[in-house]
């Protein structure tokens, strides 16, 4: 185990070499924070918290130092010094770099780990904050103290709501449920309430736990999917609640050395979908035990009496466990190392045969049964039984005929697991397998194991006889049982209730008074075939009589059992008592029950007697078993399909899990290859460094040789210079006399040359000044040119901006114009719609007129036939008039555009009857095409034609006025758009 001392460092590596999966007791590193000086001491860690990814760990000590540990990057960093002890931490906010810390002054602060600055400071508690719960979105947080709980908005850091309770009650913990908008509040009086987060209305309250239980809830844990709620306290018991059904589903009893539970937390698994199965339980002996809540097996434990654990946190990815030890240090565990089978000690190779009686007595001593405080029977919750399991040593409970026993807790999952593991059912399950092969419904019926149990016990040495007896019982005694599958046989239960009402109405009224239905008092006896309430001898006696009578006798003996038990049943007033009564043995004379059943068979009226519904006893057919299909096949098929789908999903899940393991193995291999490559690169770098050093040494040697060569060259050069100097001196001495002779002449020449040199120097100075002036003038010219270029560039920029603004303005004008065009188009569309509506109304009026004309056509046919011969000349004249009228109508139609057959619209409005000539086959009726007056009672048809023409004109005028009115209303409602004057600019 590697130990790391933070000391006075503010950052650095956590470990120098990370241990592998075979680390001792799974500890990756032990972290301490010591202060060296005159008085050396260790600063104790108080709280730890993981972030949402599980790769970063936040830890705070009692001096207010907050450290962040990067477990993947192997780095730690001191992010804050609060100078106060922290009481709670939270590191899963919406902004990943921020965290919350509750301090000893009852305040909560929010810091940023990157900037190391204070983000916000929240106050409002009057006592120490014990826990901080953050919503799944990371936007809200609940802080809990002993007297209040407060809801905070982490975006504004303002308090939204506050939960106050009476001082006598007190709050244990308030937290968010995962994957939901529900807040769970747990109080010191064992009450648990669920609140809706949005409205803060109470959704439900969990019922009171086991009556008389001394367990007071102190610590709590919830699975990642928010379905299972676990509570513990000053006891070795754990209560498991199902939050969906709101019922206590199981009580787990820890070993006897556990007297109180201090902390609970579930261990996540990447493949369990949030329904965590492994629970970490920290007890008063400072040891944290991890158990499976389904199998109640102890998987592993961390901590010891010498190195006790104060508190712990588990990473969300399920890879690490961080625990604060009693000595103030911080231990980081690897879950992979803890769960690896290689770390478990091998089983002993030396075993001793022990006496069975001693072994059984010792097992009984280790077994502690959970009771509810009643002396007669355990308490049961409504609708389901509480399963009480013990964490104990597994000791064989029988030595003889172990394979022939059939426990009462059979379920389909166990059967499938056994079939998958062994390829076949054990002998005690073959009867059920045979029933399932006989008919598919028996594989889906949950009470078939209970029904077959007594026959399996009776015929344990002959499975064939057992199967045939059970099949005979199903065919005869279970008639009409499966018609309402998967529900109990409601028809049979109703029939039994009618018989009970006839023979003992008072008892039935008593059962109805306390909401005890036939599914409580009759169905348990039917589905178990009395195996729970009778001894072996009593059961054999009862079934001797059942097999010797009509199948209805089986129902009668159930009713007789209830009637004979009326005295204790009338004293029961709780549904739990009734349930217990019909699931356990009672002090009852079975002979009296049998006699009462015969009495019921004889005295029950035929209209309610079960004999009229049930068939006589029929044995199994010879040669092959009968077909059993008296059940809703579609339900069984659907359940079979669902199970097959689940099996395929499980196979797919296992395949994906195997693929994940392979990918992980490949990742490990790739990681090893990368590490090998990095090692090779390091070796290459070292070799390269050595080569560079050798090159440097060679270069130094070469430089030394060059220096020696240069020294030799300098010596030769000095000697050469000395020789030349001696020769020069001799030559100078030879010429000295001649130079003295010419000295005077040279002095004159020197004076003359000095004068000339001064003149040339003055001329050169003048030339330099002229060049400087030319350079200055050129610089000024260049500056003017640059200014002109800048002016031109600025002018171009101004022009470009002006053109750009002009283009923007033109584009805006175009958009406004397009909007107005769209409004005009919309107005035109509305006008067309209204004209279409007007045209539709006119067509309806026309159709109505045509209907009236057709009705009157039948009345005029007889008169037209009588006057046909006398009116040939008149008919020709009227046809000419009709053609003229049609041409006039077509002209009006072309003028108006939305009117057809205008002359026919007034026909339905006339208050008097109109007699018409025979309608032409073309379907067009002319108002002038009327027969002359044939009797004194008819008016002149010509005058009526003139009246119709006048009415047509009035109708056309009215239509035009209506169109003008609609047009004016449309213009008033949508005035024409006025376009501003626009001007195109270049």
XYZ file of N, CA, C and O in Angstrom, residues 235-391:
628
model
N -29.733 -0.714 14.910
C -30.112 -2.123 14.896
C -29.299 -2.794 13.796
O -28.656 -2.130 12.985
N -29.324 -4.113 13.782
C -28.642 -4.828 12.710
C -29.593 -5.185 11.577
O -29.296 -6.042 10.760
N -30.734 -4.528 11.531
C -31.713 -4.780 10.482
C -31.708 -3.638 9.472
O -31.470 -2.479 9.813
N -31.995 -3.996 8.227
C -32.151 -3.037 7.134
C -33.530 -3.236 6.523
O -33.922 -4.375 6.247
N -34.258 -2.168 6.326
C -35.595 -2.218 5.730
C -35.492 -1.798 4.271
O -35.012 -0.708 3.955
N -35.970 -2.658 3.372
C -36.000 -2.381 1.939
C -37.427 -2.057 1.523
O -38.329 -2.871 1.697
N -37.608 -0.844 0.992
C -38.914 -0.368 0.538
C -38.915 -0.272 -0.979
O -37.929 0.155 -1.582
N -40.029 -0.654 -1.559
C -40.260 -0.424 -2.994
C -41.042 0.878 -3.120
O -42.186 0.972 -2.664
N -40.436 1.892 -3.728
C -41.078 3.202 -3.810
C -42.186 3.231 -4.847
O -43.009 4.149 -4.827
N -42.213 2.269 -5.764
C -43.308 2.230 -6.739
C -44.590 1.702 -6.092
O -45.661 2.294 -6.256
N -44.474 0.590 -5.358
C -45.642 0.051 -4.663
C -45.801 0.624 -3.265
O -46.823 0.394 -2.622
N -44.758 1.337 -2.765
C -44.781 1.975 -1.439
C -45.009 0.948 -0.341
O -45.807 1.152 0.580
N -44.313 -0.170 -0.452
C -44.460 -1.243 0.515
C -43.089 -1.710 0.985
O -42.099 -1.607 0.259
N -43.070 -2.212 2.208
C -41.870 -2.826 2.754
C -41.757 -4.230 2.170
O -42.595 -5.092 2.439
N -40.747 -4.449 1.342
C -40.654 -5.711 0.608
C -39.692 -6.691 1.257
O -39.766 -7.882 0.986
N -38.780 -6.217 2.110
C -37.807 -7.147 2.659
C -37.145 -6.533 3.887
O -36.998 -5.319 3.992
N -36.788 -7.413 4.815
C -35.996 -7.027 5.975
C -34.729 -7.873 5.958
O -34.798 -9.095 5.986
N -33.587 -7.206 5.881
C -32.300 -7.893 5.864
C -31.669 -7.748 7.240
O -31.572 -6.634 7.771
N -31.272 -8.871 7.792
C -30.643 -8.862 9.110
C -29.148 -9.086 8.944
O -28.701 -10.095 8.399
N -28.365 -8.120 9.397
C -26.915 -8.206 9.323
C -26.398 -9.173 10.400
O -27.145 -9.598 11.283
N -25.118 -9.534 10.345
C -24.565 -10.411 11.383
C -24.720 -9.825 12.779
O -24.912 -8.627 12.964
N -24.598 -10.700 13.765
C -24.879 -10.300 15.146
C -23.895 -9.257 15.641
O -24.231 -8.449 16.521
N -22.679 -9.219 15.094
C -21.702 -8.240 15.555
C -22.015 -6.831 15.066
O -21.386 -5.873 15.520
N -22.977 -6.706 14.184
C -23.439 -5.383 13.746
C -24.584 -4.968 14.655
O -25.637 -5.600 14.670
N -24.385 -3.930 15.421
C -25.413 -3.453 16.352
C -26.056 -2.149 15.891
O -27.134 -1.813 16.347
N -25.403 -1.399 15.033
C -25.957 -0.139 14.521
C -25.342 0.132 13.153
O -24.218 -0.280 12.863
N -26.093 0.839 12.325
C -25.663 1.187 10.971
C -25.434 2.686 10.923
O -26.304 3.475 11.300
N -24.232 3.080 10.462
C -23.866 4.494 10.434
C -23.945 5.114 9.043
O -24.098 6.326 8.910
N -23.807 4.315 8.009
C -23.810 4.869 6.650
C -24.235 3.784 5.670
O -23.862 2.611 5.833
N -25.019 4.177 4.650
C -25.479 3.267 3.606
C -25.212 3.909 2.264
O -25.458 5.110 2.070
N -24.734 3.097 1.306
C -24.534 3.592 -0.050
C -24.465 2.416 -1.011
O -23.818 1.405 -0.712
N -25.159 2.560 -2.165
C -25.168 1.508 -3.166
C -23.924 1.607 -4.046
O -23.430 2.704 -4.332
N -23.430 0.435 -4.471
C -22.286 0.342 -5.375
C -22.806 0.248 -6.802
O -23.460 -0.723 -7.161
N -22.549 1.254 -7.651
C -23.073 1.214 -9.024
C -22.381 0.142 -9.852
O -21.257 -0.266 -9.590
N -23.131 -0.300 -10.885
C -22.612 -1.255 -11.849
C -22.991 -0.750 -13.231
O -24.112 -0.294 -13.448
N -22.048 -0.838 -14.172
C -22.307 -0.299 -15.508
C -23.365 -1.068 -16.262
O -23.921 -0.576 -17.237
N -23.694 -2.298 -15.817
C -24.598 -3.145 -16.596
C -25.901 -3.461 -15.861
O -26.649 -4.326 -16.285
N -26.184 -2.795 -14.742
C -27.407 -3.134 -14.021
C -28.541 -2.171 -14.324
O -29.630 -2.313 -13.756
N -28.318 -1.184 -15.188
C -29.387 -0.272 -15.562
C -29.886 0.594 -14.422
O -30.996 1.103 -14.475
N -29.102 0.783 -13.383
C -29.512 1.605 -12.251
C -30.141 0.845 -11.113
O -30.323 1.398 -10.026
N -30.522 -0.433 -11.339
C -31.121 -1.230 -10.265
C -29.994 -1.907 -9.484
O -29.703 -3.081 -9.663
N -29.335 -1.112 -8.651
C -28.151 -1.586 -7.952
C -28.502 -2.740 -7.024
O -29.540 -2.744 -6.361
N -27.597 -3.722 -6.973
C -27.802 -4.908 -6.156
C -26.837 -4.973 -4.978
O -27.107 -5.677 -4.015
N -25.721 -4.262 -5.055
C -24.696 -4.329 -4.014
C -24.826 -3.087 -3.133
O -24.812 -1.959 -3.630
N -24.944 -3.312 -1.827
C -25.138 -2.244 -0.856
C -23.971 -2.238 0.120
O -23.604 -3.282 0.669
N -23.396 -1.053 0.338
C -22.343 -0.887 1.331
C -22.937 -0.453 2.657
O -23.681 0.536 2.719
N -22.612 -1.183 3.721
C -23.181 -0.928 5.055
C -22.015 -0.664 6.003
O -21.197 -1.545 6.268
N -21.932 0.572 6.515
C -20.914 0.930 7.502
C -21.551 0.836 8.883
O -22.532 1.527 9.169
N -20.992 -0.021 9.730
C -21.578 -0.291 11.041
C -20.784 0.412 12.136
O -19.805 1.127 11.878
N -21.219 0.165 13.393
C -20.602 0.842 14.525
C -19.174 0.377 14.786
O -18.405 1.083 15.451
N -18.769 -0.791 14.256
C -17.402 -1.275 14.447
C -16.450 -0.729 13.396
O -15.330 -1.249 13.243
N -16.892 0.314 12.635
C -16.058 1.026 11.659
C -15.618 0.123 10.505
O -14.585 0.361 9.884
N -16.381 -0.919 10.225
C -16.135 -1.802 9.089
C -17.295 -1.642 8.107
O -18.464 -1.677 8.511
N -16.972 -1.475 6.837
C -17.985 -1.317 5.800
C -18.103 -2.634 5.043
O -17.155 -3.090 4.408
N -19.290 -3.249 5.132
C -19.557 -4.542 4.505
C -20.425 -4.325 3.268
O -21.408 -3.582 3.323
N -20.083 -5.009 2.211
C -20.837 -4.908 0.961
C -21.590 -6.217 0.753
O -20.985 -7.294 0.686
N -22.931 -6.110 0.660
C -23.798 -7.273 0.550
C -24.638 -7.164 -0.703
O -24.846 -6.082 -1.252
N -25.109 -8.307 -1.171
C -26.057 -8.372 -2.285
C -27.458 -8.422 -1.688
O -27.797 -9.344 -0.939
N -28.285 -7.426 -1.993
C -29.598 -7.319 -1.361
C -30.564 -8.385 -1.874
O -31.634 -8.576 -1.279
N -30.240 -9.048 -2.994
C -31.118 -10.102 -3.503
C -30.764 -11.458 -2.874
O -31.640 -12.165 -2.394
N -29.478 -11.797 -2.911
C -29.062 -13.087 -2.351
C -28.678 -12.994 -0.887
O -28.498 -14.028 -0.233
N -28.523 -11.763 -0.365
C -28.129 -11.539 1.032
C -26.808 -12.236 1.350
O -26.656 -12.841 2.420
N -25.878 -12.160 0.427
C -24.552 -12.718 0.662
C -23.557 -11.582 0.881
O -23.653 -10.535 0.252
N -22.624 -11.830 1.789
C -21.570 -10.869 2.054
C -20.498 -11.018 0.988
O -19.868 -12.067 0.855
N -20.291 -9.958 0.181
C -19.360 -10.020 -0.937
C -17.927 -9.699 -0.501
O -17.012 -10.453 -0.753
N -17.740 -8.566 0.152
C -16.425 -8.191 0.659
C -16.619 -7.091 1.690
O -17.731 -6.574 1.868
N -15.549 -6.749 2.372
C -15.607 -5.700 3.373
C -14.300 -4.926 3.370
O -13.248 -5.435 2.970
N -14.376 -3.672 3.807
C -13.197 -2.813 3.905
C -13.137 -2.250 5.308
O -14.158 -2.111 5.991
N -11.922 -1.910 5.734
C -11.730 -1.414 7.087
C -11.537 -2.567 8.064
O -11.778 -3.744 7.763
N -11.080 -2.223 9.242
C -10.853 -3.210 10.291
C -10.969 -2.501 11.632
O -11.174 -1.279 11.712
N -10.836 -3.283 12.705
C -10.893 -2.683 14.035
C -9.691 -1.793 14.277
O -9.788 -0.798 15.003
N -8.540 -2.128 13.683
C -7.345 -1.300 13.861
C -7.381 -0.078 12.946
O -6.929 0.997 13.339
N -7.899 -0.227 11.727
C -7.988 0.870 10.769
C -9.463 1.061 10.410
O -9.946 0.608 9.378
N -10.170 1.712 11.318
C -11.606 1.888 11.153
C -11.940 2.994 10.166
O -11.148 3.889 9.890
N -13.164 2.913 9.620
C -13.660 3.880 8.633
C -14.657 4.794 9.321
O -15.559 4.341 10.034
N -14.512 6.106 9.095
C -15.436 7.090 9.647
C -16.596 7.370 8.698
O -17.753 7.389 9.102
N -16.305 7.595 7.429
C -17.334 7.795 6.402
C -16.739 7.393 5.068
O -15.520 7.215 4.945
N -17.575 7.234 4.074
C -17.115 6.757 2.771
C -18.000 7.322 1.673
O -19.136 7.746 1.915
N -17.452 7.327 0.460
C -18.191 7.742 -0.745
C -17.763 6.834 -1.879
O -16.591 6.440 -1.974
N -18.703 6.518 -2.769
C -18.464 5.622 -3.901
C -18.624 6.421 -5.184
O -19.579 7.196 -5.330
N -17.698 6.248 -6.116
C -17.756 6.989 -7.377
C -18.950 6.536 -8.203
O -19.334 5.362 -8.176
N -19.575 7.443 -8.955
C -20.738 7.061 -9.776
C -20.437 5.999 -10.818
O -21.347 5.282 -11.223
N -19.185 5.903 -11.292
C -18.869 4.860 -12.261
C -18.551 3.528 -11.614
O -18.285 2.543 -12.302
N -18.559 3.460 -10.273
C -18.356 2.209 -9.571
C -16.935 1.697 -9.601
O -16.711 0.507 -9.374
N -15.947 2.575 -9.826
C -14.554 2.126 -9.903
C -13.780 2.364 -8.619
O -12.835 1.640 -8.330
N -14.159 3.392 -7.846
C -13.383 3.749 -6.669
C -14.292 3.877 -5.449
O -15.484 4.198 -5.571
N -13.698 3.639 -4.288
C -14.330 3.901 -2.998
C -13.355 4.753 -2.200
O -12.201 4.360 -2.003
N -13.815 5.930 -1.781
C -12.991 6.817 -0.964
C -13.539 6.793 0.455
O -14.730 7.031 0.670
N -12.676 6.507 1.414
C -13.115 6.398 2.803
C -12.228 7.259 3.689
O -10.999 7.310 3.509
N -12.870 7.969 4.611
C -12.156 8.741 5.625
C -11.963 7.829 6.828
O -12.935 7.333 7.412
N -10.703 7.608 7.201
C -10.388 6.670 8.266
C -10.496 7.361 9.623
O -10.550 8.599 9.726
N -10.553 6.546 10.666
C -10.651 7.077 12.021
C -9.405 7.880 12.412
O -9.484 8.784 13.242
N -8.254 7.554 11.836
C -7.033 8.292 12.161
C -6.891 9.582 11.360
O -5.869 10.265 11.447
N -7.896 9.935 10.547
C -7.880 11.193 9.806
C -7.320 11.093 8.411
O -7.343 12.084 7.675
N -6.792 9.946 8.027
C -6.248 9.797 6.671
C -7.370 9.452 5.690
O -8.523 9.232 6.078
N -6.976 9.400 4.421
C -7.942 9.135 3.345
C -7.459 7.936 2.550
O -6.332 7.936 2.038
N -8.295 6.893 2.474
C -7.974 5.689 1.713
C -8.765 5.670 0.415
O -9.971 5.952 0.409
N -8.070 5.312 -0.667
C -8.718 5.164 -1.972
C -8.646 3.694 -2.372
O -7.556 3.130 -2.493
N -9.827 3.043 -2.541
C -9.908 1.621 -2.839
C -10.256 1.429 -4.312
O -10.974 2.236 -4.917
N -9.790 0.320 -4.864
C -10.158 -0.110 -6.209
C -11.228 -1.185 -6.092
O -11.000 -2.239 -5.490
N -12.416 -0.924 -6.648
C -13.510 -1.898 -6.582
C -13.147 -3.160 -7.348
O -13.502 -4.275 -6.957
N -12.400 -3.000 -8.441
C -11.989 -4.172 -9.220
C -11.120 -5.098 -8.380
O -11.273 -6.320 -8.416
N -10.222 -4.512 -7.592
C -9.365 -5.349 -6.746
C -10.162 -5.994 -5.620
O -9.888 -7.125 -5.219
N -11.183 -5.295 -5.105
C -11.968 -5.859 -4.009
C -12.855 -7.000 -4.474
O -13.106 -7.946 -3.729
N -13.362 -6.896 -5.687
C -14.284 -7.915 -6.189
C -13.585 -9.028 -6.947
O -14.243 -9.973 -7.390
N -12.271 -8.934 -7.129
C -11.560 -9.957 -7.899
C -11.436 -11.229 -7.076
O -11.097 -11.213 -5.902
N -11.721 -12.343 -7.691
C -11.686 -13.620 -6.974
C -10.271 -14.031 -6.599
O -10.060 -14.790 -5.655
N -9.285 -13.495 -7.313
C -7.918 -13.866 -7.000
C -7.457 -13.357 -5.653
O -6.514 -13.891 -5.064
N -8.143 -12.315 -5.130
C -7.750 -11.789 -3.833
C -8.339 -12.583 -2.682
O -7.985 -12.366 -1.527
N -9.284 -13.482 -2.962
C -9.875 -14.266 -1.888
C -8.924 -15.379 -1.492
O -8.266 -15.985 -2.330
N -8.832 -15.699 -0.205
C -7.934 -16.776 0.219
C -8.443 -18.110 -0.283
O -9.650 -18.339 -0.405
N -7.559 -19.057 -0.628
C -7.999 -20.359 -1.124
C -8.682 -21.144 -0.022
O -8.420 -20.949 1.160
N -9.587 -22.068 -0.382
C -10.269 -22.865 0.638
C -9.283 -23.815 1.298
O -8.282 -24.229 0.701
N -9.538 -24.152 2.538
C -8.609 -25.051 3.239
C -8.629 -26.437 2.606
O -9.669 -26.949 2.196
N -7.470 -27.021 2.511
C -7.358 -28.379 1.956
C -7.558 -29.441 3.025
O -7.765 -30.609 2.700
N -7.504 -29.055 4.288
C -7.665 -30.009 5.392
C -9.027 -29.794 6.020
O -9.337 -28.711 6.494
N -9.894 -30.781 5.949
C -11.244 -30.672 6.470
C -11.499 -31.788 7.468
O -10.923 -32.871 7.375
N -12.395 -31.511 8.412
C -12.722 -32.453 9.480
C -14.191 -32.769 9.395
O -15.028 -31.867 9.227
N -14.522 -34.031 9.501
C -15.912 -34.458 9.512
C -16.479 -34.140 10.885
O -15.973 -34.593 11.906
N -17.525 -33.309 10.907
C -18.112 -32.887 12.167
C -19.436 -33.601 12.393
O -20.077 -34.092 11.463
N -19.834 -33.627 13.659
C -21.107 -34.221 14.017
C -22.233 -33.333 13.510
O -22.216 -32.118 13.691
N -23.257 -33.944 12.875
C -24.327 -33.155 12.247
C -25.160 -32.404 13.266
O -25.563 -31.274 13.059
N -25.399 -33.023 14.411
C -26.237 -32.357 15.418
C -25.575 -31.083 15.924
O -26.218 -30.060 16.115
N -24.229 -31.130 16.091
C -23.535 -29.935 16.534
C -23.591 -28.846 15.470
O -23.803 -27.683 15.763
N -23.370 -29.279 14.247
C -23.395 -28.298 13.146
C -24.753 -27.617 13.040
O -24.860 -26.432 12.871
N -25.815 -28.431 13.193
C -27.154 -27.852 13.090
C -27.434 -26.930 14.261
O -28.039 -25.873 14.113
N -26.986 -27.291 15.448
C -27.230 -26.427 16.604
C -26.472 -25.116 16.461
O -26.973 -24.048 16.812
N -25.224 -25.197 15.946
C -24.476 -23.972 15.750
C -25.140 -23.087 14.687
O -25.190 -21.871 14.834
N -25.672 -23.717 13.650
C -26.366 -22.919 12.628
C -27.599 -22.242 13.205
O -27.909 -21.102 12.890
N -28.299 -22.952 14.081
C -29.473 -22.353 14.704
C -29.084 -21.181 15.589
O -29.833 -20.202 15.728
N -27.911 -21.264 16.225
C -27.471 -20.152 17.047
C -27.157 -18.934 16.191
O -27.399 -17.806 16.597
N -26.579 -19.143 14.959
C -26.252 -18.010 14.102
C -27.484 -17.395 13.457
O -27.452 -16.248 13.044
N -28.544 -18.168 13.352
C -29.753 -17.700 12.687
C -30.591 -16.885 13.662
O -30.951 -17.360 14.734
N -30.907 -15.642 13.266
C -31.730 -14.752 14.086
C -32.943 -14.344 13.264
O -32.794 -13.722 12.219
N -34.115 -14.704 13.694
C -35.337 -14.452 12.941
C -35.871 -13.068 13.271
O -35.873 -12.647 14.423
N -36.322 -12.397 12.243
C -36.888 -11.067 12.425
C -38.336 -11.195 12.852
O -39.129 -11.869 12.188
N -38.715 -10.623 13.951
C -40.093 -10.657 14.443
C -40.627 -9.240 14.535
O -39.875 -8.265 14.540
N -41.972 -9.174 14.627
C -42.620 -7.873 14.652
C -43.099 -7.467 16.039
O -43.774 -6.462 16.179
N -42.803 -8.245 17.049
C -43.262 -7.896 18.393
C -44.450 -8.693 18.838
O -44.791 -8.718 20.012
N -45.168 -9.430 17.901
C -46.303 -10.269 18.271
C -45.812 -11.650 18.686
O -44.826 -12.153 18.182
N -46.531 -12.268 19.564
C -46.094 -13.571 20.075
C -46.588 -14.726 19.229
O -46.070 -15.815 19.317
N -47.593 -14.516 18.384
C -48.193 -15.638 17.669
C -47.698 -15.772 16.233
O -47.410 -16.852 15.782
N -47.577 -14.671 15.530
C -47.251 -14.784 14.112
C -46.586 -13.491 13.648
O -46.755 -12.430 14.262
N -45.848 -13.547 12.558
C -45.202 -12.335 12.041
C -46.219 -11.431 11.360
O -47.253 -11.872 10.884
N -45.880 -10.166 11.325
C -46.730 -9.174 10.672
C -46.557 -9.223 9.173
O -45.470 -9.468 8.666
N -47.625 -8.966 8.450
C -47.580 -8.956 6.985
C -48.185 -7.669 6.492
O -49.177 -7.194 7.025
N -47.570 -7.144 5.470
C -48.125 -5.941 4.862
C -49.255 -6.320 3.922
O -49.378 -7.450 3.479
N -50.064 -5.360 3.610
C -51.226 -5.612 2.763
C -50.777 -5.923 1.349
O -49.999 -5.207 0.759
N -51.319 -7.009 0.837
C -51.115 -7.343 -0.566
C -49.861 -8.128 -0.848
O -49.710 -8.688 -1.903
N -48.910 -8.180 0.056
C -47.689 -8.930 -0.207
C -47.044 -9.305 1.097
O -47.235 -8.646 2.115
N -46.252 -10.359 1.051
C -45.571 -10.825 2.241
C -44.214 -10.147 2.345
O -43.574 -9.839 1.375
N -43.799 -9.941 3.582
C -42.471 -9.399 3.828
C -41.493 -10.552 3.855
O -41.666 -11.507 4.595
N -40.448 -10.441 3.052
C -39.427 -11.465 3.052
C -38.347 -11.054 4.036
O -37.803 -9.962 3.953
N -38.079 -11.894 4.972
C -37.050 -11.630 5.966
C -35.890 -12.571 5.711
O -36.047 -13.789 5.724
N -34.738 -11.992 5.425
C -33.570 -12.796 5.108
C -32.471 -12.501 6.106
O -32.349 -11.399 6.623
N -31.645 -13.498 6.327
C -30.573 -13.394 7.302
C -29.248 -13.592 6.603
O -29.105 -14.423 5.713
N -28.274 -12.798 6.991
C -26.906 -13.042 6.573
C -26.305 -14.038 7.543
O -26.040 -13.715 8.698
